[in-house]
Amino acid sequence: QPRVGSALNVSSDSIRKGVGEGATMAAAEVARQSTEGARNLLLSAHVGFDSMPDQLVNKSVCQGFCFNILCVGETGLGKSTLMDTLFNTKFESDPASHSQPGVHIKSNSYELQESNVRLKLSIINSVGFGDQINKEESYRSIVEFIDAQFEAYLQEELKIKRTLHNYHDSRIHVCLYFIAPTGHSLKSLDLVTMKKLDSKVNIIPIIAKADSISKTELQKFKIKIMSELVSNGVQIYQFPTDDETVAEINGTMNAHLPFAVVGSTEEIKIGNKMMKARQYPWGTVQVENENHCDFVKLREMLIRVNMEDLREQTHARHYELYRRCKLEEMGFKDTDPDNKPFSLQETYEAKRNEFLGELQKKEEEMRQMFVTRVKEKESELKEAEKELHDKFDRLKKLHQDEKKKLEDKKKSLDDEMNAFKQRKTAAELLQSQAQQSGSQQTLKREKERKN
């Protein structure tokens, strides 16, 4: 659940500056389109529209702000600790293990308030990044998450009934990429991941746990990192120098990238002050001491100077690129082949006609396929029917042959039986004759004996 804490050091002047810059850009665009041929007039007295920047500031303060940070880096580089240190609070986070089967995205949202300024902060962490043996697909879930937030915003824009005024913008405004303090060079995983992300999000590379390498090694490491990023065509976020009020500090800070940071929520008494620091047997590393690390530089650039620019860059550059590619995939375009303006209605009609044509073509293909399959099935059935007829004929002939054999055998048996009966009758006749002859001889002998 979102919770309230004391966090951002944002003043009303900085809000007025950010909103004022946005209003100035919008006003300049409107003026460019609508002031051709317009006359410049002088006002004879105060009217009051010079209060527009104040009105915008008041409205923005009432609505509140949102800021979404994506933390990418291997497990154990101190991502959660750095977030706690940056915003002077304790975010709810569970320690991640190194045994994750894959990379998954964990997002937490918090309501922070400083003075009268409310900020809805979302911290997105890439849990399990770099912990797998096969790291080829480690970046995929991160890219898919970023695209999903762009897609959600695009779908809200394309709705007939939109609610963008109170829509929670979940697009990633900045990616803090944590680099392991090896002191040698970037890992191939880091280069591949940043290359996949640089067209989708503002990347600020930072060297985590910078107190683990010496100053000399750290400086060489920074130079090596920037050289590898340039040679591999990785576009990281550059602090803007077009605004005169921040051009000098931003130009200076661009030369300090990547920031070497140390995070700690532990306060140690140094002199008469309690300061955030890390205590070691050999000494103390002060988090907010610029001679010890670049934490203060990161906080200044990320929160106090360029937070609004990060939000604007996300919308004007990265989201616009995604939106343009997505709409072009859907068939929408601004001009026809003759470079003439192409209205949305014309685009819709052209896309509809194209879709109907493709549908009709597919329908015809399906009809032809259906007819072909029916013919093939008919042919198969005819072949099967012919085979059945042939088999029936063979079986019928075989049956007839067997029947004839049985009839012949029956006739033979009948003949044998008749012959046997005749022989039996003859034998019985002979036997009866023999008995009669024997009985006559017996009678004759008895008569002779009596005589």
Coordinates of C-alpha atoms in Angstrom, one line a residue:
Q1 CA 0.0 0.0 0.0
P2 CA 1.3 3.6 -0.7
R3 CA 2.5 5.3 2.4
V4 CA 3.5 8.9 3.3
G5 CA 7.0 9.9 4.1
S6 CA 9.1 13.0 4.1
A7 CA 11.3 12.8 1.1
L8 CA 11.9 15.2 -1.8
N9 CA 13.7 18.5 -1.5
V10 CA 11.7 20.2 -4.2
S11 CA 10.9 23.9 -3.8
S12 CA 8.0 25.9 -5.3
D13 CA 10.5 27.8 -7.4
S14 CA 11.7 24.6 -9.0
I15 CA 8.1 23.5 -9.7
R16 CA 7.3 26.9 -11.1
K17 CA 10.5 26.7 -13.2
G18 CA 9.5 23.2 -14.6
V19 CA 5.9 24.1 -15.3
G20 CA 6.9 27.4 -16.6
E21 CA 9.3 25.8 -19.1
G22 CA 6.6 23.5 -20.3
A23 CA 4.2 26.4 -20.7
T24 CA 6.9 28.3 -22.5
M25 CA 7.5 25.5 -25.0
A26 CA 3.7 25.0 -25.6
A27 CA 3.3 28.8 -26.0
A28 CA 6.1 28.9 -28.4
E29 CA 4.6 26.2 -30.5
V30 CA 1.2 27.8 -30.6
A31 CA 2.8 31.2 -31.4
R32 CA 4.7 29.7 -34.3
Q33 CA 1.5 28.3 -35.8
S34 CA -0.9 31.1 -35.2
T35 CA 1.0 34.4 -35.1
E36 CA 1.8 34.7 -38.8
G37 CA 0.4 38.0 -39.9
A38 CA -0.6 38.9 -36.3
R39 CA 0.1 42.4 -35.0
N40 CA 2.0 43.2 -31.9
L41 CA 0.0 45.5 -29.6
L42 CA 1.0 47.3 -26.4
L43 CA -1.3 47.2 -23.3
S44 CA -2.2 50.4 -21.8
A45 CA -2.7 48.9 -18.3
H46 CA -2.2 45.7 -16.4
V47 CA -4.6 42.9 -17.6
G48 CA -3.5 39.9 -15.4
F49 CA -2.6 37.0 -17.8
D50 CA 1.0 37.2 -16.5
S51 CA -0.3 35.1 -13.6
M52 CA -0.7 32.1 -15.9
P53 CA 2.6 30.5 -14.6
D54 CA 1.4 30.8 -11.0
Q55 CA -2.0 29.3 -12.0
L56 CA -0.2 26.4 -13.6
V57 CA 2.0 25.9 -10.5
N58 CA -1.0 25.9 -8.2
K59 CA -2.9 23.4 -10.3
S60 CA 0.2 21.1 -10.6
V61 CA 0.7 21.2 -6.8
C62 CA -2.9 20.3 -6.2
Q63 CA -2.7 17.4 -8.7
G64 CA 0.7 16.2 -7.4
F65 CA 3.5 14.7 -9.4
C66 CA 4.6 11.2 -10.3
F67 CA 8.1 9.8 -10.9
N68 CA 9.0 6.2 -11.8
I69 CA 12.6 4.9 -11.3
L70 CA 13.8 1.6 -12.8
C71 CA 16.8 0.0 -11.0
V72 CA 18.7 -2.4 -13.1
G73 CA 21.8 -4.3 -11.8
E74 CA 23.0 -7.5 -10.4
T75 CA 21.8 -8.8 -7.0
G76 CA 23.7 -7.4 -4.1
L77 CA 24.9 -4.1 -5.6
G78 CA 22.9 -2.0 -3.1
K79 CA 20.0 -0.8 -5.3
S80 CA 17.5 -0.8 -2.4
T81 CA 19.9 0.9 0.0
L82 CA 20.6 3.6 -2.5
M83 CA 16.9 4.3 -3.0
D84 CA 16.5 4.6 0.8
T85 CA 19.4 7.0 0.9
L86 CA 18.3 9.1 -2.0
F87 CA 14.8 9.8 -0.5
N88 CA 15.8 9.9 3.2
T89 CA 13.3 7.2 4.1
K90 CA 13.0 3.4 4.4
F91 CA 11.1 1.7 1.6
E92 CA 9.6 -1.7 2.1
S93 CA 11.8 -4.2 0.3
D94 CA 12.7 -7.8 0.8
P95 CA 16.3 -8.9 0.2
A96 CA 16.6 -11.0 -3.0
S97 CA 18.5 -14.2 -3.3
H98 CA 20.9 -15.3 -6.1
S99 CA 18.8 -18.4 -6.8
Q100 CA 16.1 -16.8 -9.0
P101 CA 15.3 -19.0 -12.0
G102 CA 14.8 -15.9 -14.2
V103 CA 14.5 -12.1 -14.1
H104 CA 11.2 -10.7 -12.9
I105 CA 10.1 -7.2 -12.4
K106 CA 8.9 -6.0 -8.9
S107 CA 7.2 -2.6 -8.7
N108 CA 6.3 -0.7 -5.5
S109 CA 4.5 2.6 -5.3
Y110 CA 4.8 5.2 -2.5
E111 CA 3.1 8.5 -1.6
L112 CA 5.7 11.0 -0.5
Q113 CA 5.2 14.6 0.6
E114 CA 7.6 17.4 1.2
S115 CA 6.2 20.8 2.3
N116 CA 3.0 21.0 0.2
V117 CA 4.3 19.0 -2.7
R118 CA 3.0 15.4 -3.2
L119 CA 4.9 12.9 -5.2
K120 CA 3.8 9.4 -6.2
L121 CA 7.0 7.5 -6.5
S122 CA 7.3 4.1 -8.1
I123 CA 10.5 2.1 -7.7
I124 CA 10.8 -0.8 -10.1
N125 CA 13.5 -3.4 -9.4
S126 CA 14.8 -6.1 -11.8
V127 CA 14.9 -9.0 -9.4
G128 CA 17.4 -11.8 -10.3
F129 CA 19.1 -9.8 -13.0
G130 CA 22.5 -11.4 -13.9
D131 CA 22.1 -14.4 -11.6
Q132 CA 21.5 -17.0 -14.3
I133 CA 24.1 -19.1 -16.0
N134 CA 22.6 -18.3 -19.4
K135 CA 22.2 -14.5 -19.4
E136 CA 21.2 -14.1 -23.1
E137 CA 17.6 -13.3 -22.3
S138 CA 18.1 -11.3 -19.0
Y139 CA 17.1 -8.0 -20.6
R140 CA 13.9 -9.3 -22.3
S141 CA 11.6 -9.0 -19.2
I142 CA 12.8 -5.5 -18.6
V143 CA 12.2 -4.4 -22.2
E144 CA 8.7 -6.1 -22.2
F145 CA 7.8 -4.2 -18.9
I146 CA 8.8 -0.8 -20.4
D147 CA 6.9 -1.5 -23.6
A148 CA 3.9 -2.6 -21.6
Q149 CA 3.8 0.7 -19.8
F150 CA 4.0 2.6 -23.1
E151 CA 1.3 0.4 -24.5
A152 CA -1.0 1.1 -21.5
Y153 CA -0.6 4.8 -22.0
L154 CA -1.1 4.6 -25.7
Q155 CA -4.3 2.6 -25.2
E156 CA -5.6 5.2 -22.8
E157 CA -4.8 7.9 -25.4
L158 CA -6.7 6.1 -28.1
K159 CA -9.8 5.6 -26.1
I160 CA -12.9 7.6 -27.1
K161 CA -13.5 8.6 -23.5
R162 CA -10.1 9.4 -22.0
T163 CA -9.2 10.1 -18.4
L164 CA -5.6 11.3 -18.9
H165 CA -6.0 14.1 -16.3
N166 CA -6.2 11.5 -13.5
Y167 CA -4.5 8.6 -15.2
H168 CA -1.6 7.1 -13.2
D169 CA 1.4 7.4 -15.6
S170 CA 3.4 4.2 -15.1
R171 CA 6.0 5.0 -17.8
I172 CA 9.6 4.7 -16.7
H173 CA 11.2 8.1 -16.4
V174 CA 14.7 7.1 -15.6
C175 CA 16.8 3.9 -15.5
L176 CA 19.5 3.8 -12.9
Y177 CA 21.9 1.2 -14.3
F178 CA 24.1 -0.2 -11.5
I179 CA 27.6 -1.3 -12.7
A180 CA 29.6 -3.7 -10.6
P181 CA 32.8 -2.0 -9.3
T182 CA 35.2 -4.4 -11.1
G183 CA 37.7 -1.7 -12.0
H184 CA 38.3 -3.3 -15.4
S185 CA 35.5 -2.8 -18.0
L186 CA 31.8 -3.3 -18.6
K187 CA 30.5 -6.8 -18.8
S188 CA 28.9 -7.9 -22.0
L189 CA 25.6 -8.3 -20.2
D190 CA 25.7 -4.6 -19.3
L191 CA 26.5 -3.4 -22.8
V192 CA 23.8 -5.6 -24.4
T193 CA 21.2 -4.5 -21.8
M194 CA 21.9 -0.8 -22.1
K195 CA 21.9 -1.0 -25.9
K196 CA 18.4 -2.6 -25.8
L197 CA 17.2 0.0 -23.3
D198 CA 18.7 3.3 -24.6
S199 CA 15.9 3.9 -27.1
K200 CA 13.2 3.2 -24.5
V201 CA 14.3 5.0 -21.3
N202 CA 16.6 7.6 -20.0
I203 CA 19.7 5.7 -18.7
I204 CA 22.0 7.1 -16.0
P205 CA 24.9 4.7 -15.4
I206 CA 26.2 4.6 -11.8
I207 CA 29.1 2.6 -10.3
A208 CA 27.7 0.9 -7.2
K209 CA 29.7 0.4 -4.0
A210 CA 32.4 2.8 -5.3
D211 CA 34.2 2.6 -1.9
S212 CA 35.5 -0.8 -2.9
I213 CA 38.1 0.6 -5.4
S214 CA 40.7 3.3 -5.0
K215 CA 40.3 6.8 -6.5
T216 CA 42.9 6.2 -9.2
E217 CA 41.3 3.0 -10.3
L218 CA 37.8 4.6 -10.1
Q219 CA 38.8 7.5 -12.4
K220 CA 40.3 5.0 -14.9
F221 CA 37.2 2.8 -14.6
K222 CA 34.9 5.8 -15.4
I223 CA 37.0 6.7 -18.5
K224 CA 36.9 3.0 -19.6
I225 CA 33.1 2.8 -19.2
M226 CA 32.4 5.9 -21.2
S227 CA 34.8 4.8 -23.9
E228 CA 33.0 1.4 -24.2
L229 CA 29.6 3.1 -24.2
V230 CA 30.6 5.4 -27.0
S231 CA 32.3 2.7 -29.1
N232 CA 29.3 0.4 -28.8
G233 CA 26.8 3.2 -29.7
V234 CA 25.0 3.2 -26.3
Q235 CA 23.1 6.4 -25.8
I236 CA 22.9 7.4 -22.1
Y237 CA 20.9 10.3 -20.8
Q238 CA 22.8 13.7 -21.0
F239 CA 21.8 16.4 -18.7
P240 CA 20.3 19.3 -20.8
T241 CA 22.4 22.4 -21.4
D242 CA 19.9 24.4 -23.4
D243 CA 18.5 26.1 -20.3
E244 CA 20.8 28.9 -19.2
T245 CA 19.9 28.6 -15.6
V246 CA 21.2 25.0 -15.4
A247 CA 23.5 24.8 -18.4
E248 CA 26.7 25.3 -16.4
I249 CA 26.0 22.7 -13.7
N250 CA 24.6 20.2 -16.1
G251 CA 27.5 20.6 -18.5
T252 CA 29.9 20.0 -15.5
M253 CA 28.0 17.0 -14.3
N254 CA 27.9 15.4 -17.8
A255 CA 31.7 15.1 -17.5
H256 CA 31.4 13.2 -14.2
L257 CA 29.3 10.4 -15.6
P258 CA 29.1 7.6 -14.6
F259 CA 28.5 8.6 -11.0
A260 CA 30.4 6.6 -8.4
V261 CA 28.0 6.2 -5.5
V262 CA 27.9 4.8 -2.0
G263 CA 24.6 4.2 -0.2
S264 CA 23.9 4.0 3.6
T265 CA 21.0 4.6 5.9
E266 CA 23.2 4.3 9.0
E267 CA 24.1 7.6 10.7
I268 CA 27.4 8.0 12.4
K269 CA 28.6 10.9 14.6
I270 CA 31.4 12.7 12.9
G271 CA 32.7 15.7 14.8
N272 CA 29.5 17.3 16.2
K273 CA 27.2 16.1 13.4
M274 CA 25.3 12.9 12.7
M275 CA 26.0 12.0 9.0
K276 CA 25.1 9.1 6.8
A277 CA 28.3 7.0 6.4
R278 CA 29.7 3.6 6.2
Q279 CA 32.1 2.6 9.0
Y280 CA 35.1 0.4 8.1
P281 CA 38.2 -0.7 10.2
W282 CA 40.3 1.6 8.2
G283 CA 38.0 4.6 8.3
T284 CA 34.7 6.1 7.5
V285 CA 33.1 6.8 4.1
Q286 CA 30.7 9.7 4.2
V287 CA 27.8 9.4 1.8
E288 CA 27.2 13.1 1.4
N289 CA 30.9 14.0 1.2
E290 CA 31.7 14.8 -2.5
N291 CA 35.4 13.9 -1.9
H292 CA 34.3 10.4 -1.0
C293 CA 31.7 9.6 -3.6
D294 CA 29.3 11.2 -6.2
F295 CA 26.1 10.6 -4.2
V296 CA 25.3 14.3 -3.8
K297 CA 25.9 14.8 -7.6
L298 CA 23.5 12.0 -8.4
R299 CA 20.8 13.4 -6.0
E300 CA 21.2 17.0 -7.4
M301 CA 21.0 15.9 -11.0
L302 CA 18.2 13.3 -10.6
I303 CA 15.9 15.0 -8.2
R304 CA 16.7 18.6 -7.6
V305 CA 17.6 19.8 -11.1
N306 CA 16.5 17.4 -13.9
M307 CA 13.5 15.5 -12.6
E308 CA 11.1 17.4 -14.8
D309 CA 13.3 17.1 -17.8
L310 CA 13.5 13.3 -17.3
R311 CA 9.7 13.3 -17.4
E312 CA 9.5 15.4 -20.5
Q313 CA 12.2 13.3 -22.3
T314 CA 10.2 10.2 -21.5
H315 CA 7.1 11.6 -23.1
A316 CA 8.6 13.7 -25.9
R317 CA 11.3 11.3 -27.0
H318 CA 10.9 7.7 -25.9
Y319 CA 7.1 7.5 -25.8
E320 CA 6.8 9.4 -29.1
L321 CA 9.1 6.9 -30.7
Y322 CA 7.1 4.0 -29.4
R323 CA 3.8 5.6 -30.4
R324 CA 5.0 6.5 -33.9
C325 CA 6.3 2.9 -34.6
K326 CA 3.1 1.4 -33.2
L327 CA 0.8 3.6 -35.2
E328 CA 2.9 3.0 -38.4
E329 CA 2.5 -0.7 -37.7
M330 CA -1.2 -0.2 -37.5
G331 CA -1.1 1.6 -40.9
F332 CA -1.6 5.2 -39.8
K333 CA 0.5 7.9 -41.4
D334 CA 0.6 11.7 -41.7
T335 CA 1.0 12.1 -45.5
D336 CA 0.1 10.1 -48.6
P337 CA 2.6 9.0 -51.2
D338 CA 2.4 12.5 -52.7
N339 CA 3.4 14.1 -49.4
K340 CA 0.0 15.6 -49.0
P341 CA -1.7 15.7 -45.6
F342 CA -3.5 12.6 -44.7
S343 CA -6.4 12.9 -42.3
L344 CA -7.3 10.3 -39.7
Q345 CA -10.6 9.6 -41.6
E346 CA -8.7 9.0 -44.8
T347 CA -6.3 6.7 -43.0
Y348 CA -9.1 4.8 -41.4
E349 CA -10.9 4.4 -44.8
A350 CA -7.7 3.3 -46.5
K351 CA -6.9 0.9 -43.7
R352 CA -10.5 -0.4 -43.8
N353 CA -10.4 -0.9 -47.5
E354 CA -7.1 -2.6 -47.2
F355 CA -8.4 -4.8 -44.5
L356 CA -11.5 -5.7 -46.5
G357 CA -9.4 -6.5 -49.5
E358 CA -7.1 -8.7 -47.4
L359 CA -10.2 -10.3 -45.9
Q360 CA -11.8 -10.9 -49.3
K361 CA -8.5 -12.3 -50.6
K362 CA -8.2 -14.6 -47.6
E363 CA -11.8 -15.7 -48.0
E364 CA -11.1 -16.5 -51.7
E365 CA -8.0 -18.4 -50.7
M366 CA -10.0 -20.3 -48.1
R367 CA -12.7 -21.1 -50.6
Q368 CA -10.1 -22.4 -53.1
M369 CA -8.5 -24.3 -50.3
F370 CA -11.8 -25.8 -49.3
V371 CA -12.7 -26.8 -52.9
T372 CA -9.2 -28.3 -53.3
R373 CA -9.6 -30.3 -50.1
V374 CA -13.1 -31.4 -51.0
K375 CA -11.8 -32.7 -54.4
E376 CA -8.9 -34.4 -52.7
K377 CA -11.3 -35.9 -50.2
E378 CA -13.6 -37.1 -53.0
S379 CA -10.6 -38.6 -54.8
E380 CA -9.5 -40.3 -51.6
L381 CA -13.1 -41.6 -51.0
K382 CA -13.3 -42.9 -54.6
E383 CA -10.0 -44.7 -54.3
A384 CA -11.2 -46.2 -51.0
E385 CA -14.5 -47.2 -52.6
K386 CA -12.7 -48.8 -55.5
E387 CA -10.4 -50.7 -53.1
L388 CA -13.5 -51.9 -51.2
H389 CA -15.2 -53.1 -54.3
D390 CA -12.1 -54.9 -55.4
K391 CA -11.7 -56.5 -52.0
F392 CA -15.4 -57.4 -52.0
D393 CA -15.0 -59.1 -55.4
R394 CA -12.0 -61.0 -54.3
L395 CA -13.7 -62.1 -51.1
K396 CA -16.8 -63.1 -53.2
K397 CA -14.8 -65.1 -55.6
L398 CA -12.9 -66.7 -52.7
H399 CA -16.2 -67.5 -51.0
Q400 CA -17.6 -69.1 -54.2
D401 CA -14.4 -71.2 -54.6
E402 CA -14.7 -72.3 -51.0
K403 CA -18.4 -73.1 -51.4
K404 CA -17.7 -75.1 -54.5
K405 CA -15.0 -77.1 -52.7
L406 CA -17.3 -77.7 -49.8
E407 CA -20.1 -78.9 -52.2
D408 CA -17.6 -81.2 -54.0
K409 CA -16.5 -82.6 -50.7
K410 CA -20.1 -83.0 -49.5
K411 CA -20.9 -84.9 -52.7
S412 CA -17.9 -87.1 -52.2
L413 CA -18.9 -87.8 -48.7
D414 CA -22.5 -88.5 -49.8
D415 CA -21.2 -91.0 -52.3
E416 CA -19.0 -92.7 -49.7
M417 CA -22.0 -92.9 -47.4
N418 CA -24.2 -94.4 -50.0
A419 CA -21.5 -97.0 -50.9
F420 CA -21.1 -97.7 -47.2
K421 CA -24.8 -98.2 -46.7
Q422 CA -24.9 -100.6 -49.7
R423 CA -22.0 -102.6 -48.3
K424 CA -23.7 -102.6 -44.9
T425 CA -27.0 -103.8 -46.4
A426 CA -25.2 -106.6 -48.3
A427 CA -23.4 -107.6 -45.2
E428 CA -26.6 -107.7 -43.2
L429 CA -28.2 -109.8 -45.9
L430 CA -25.3 -112.3 -46.0
Q431 CA -25.4 -112.4 -42.2
S432 CA -29.1 -113.1 -42.1
Q433 CA -28.7 -115.8 -44.8
A434 CA -25.9 -117.4 -42.8
Q435 CA -28.0 -117.4 -39.7
Q436 CA -30.9 -119.0 -41.5
S437 CA -28.7 -121.7 -43.0
G438 CA -27.2 -122.4 -39.6
S439 CA -30.6 -122.7 -37.9
Q440 CA -31.7 -125.1 -40.7
Q441 CA -28.6 -127.3 -40.2
T442 CA -29.2 -127.3 -36.4
L443 CA -32.8 -128.4 -36.9
K444 CA -31.7 -131.1 -39.3
R445 CA -29.2 -132.5 -36.8
E446 CA -31.7 -132.5 -34.0
K447 CA -34.1 -134.5 -36.2
E448 CA -31.4 -136.9 -37.1
R449 CA -30.5 -137.4 -33.4
K450 CA -34.1 -138.1 -32.5
N451 CA -34.4 -140.7 -35.2

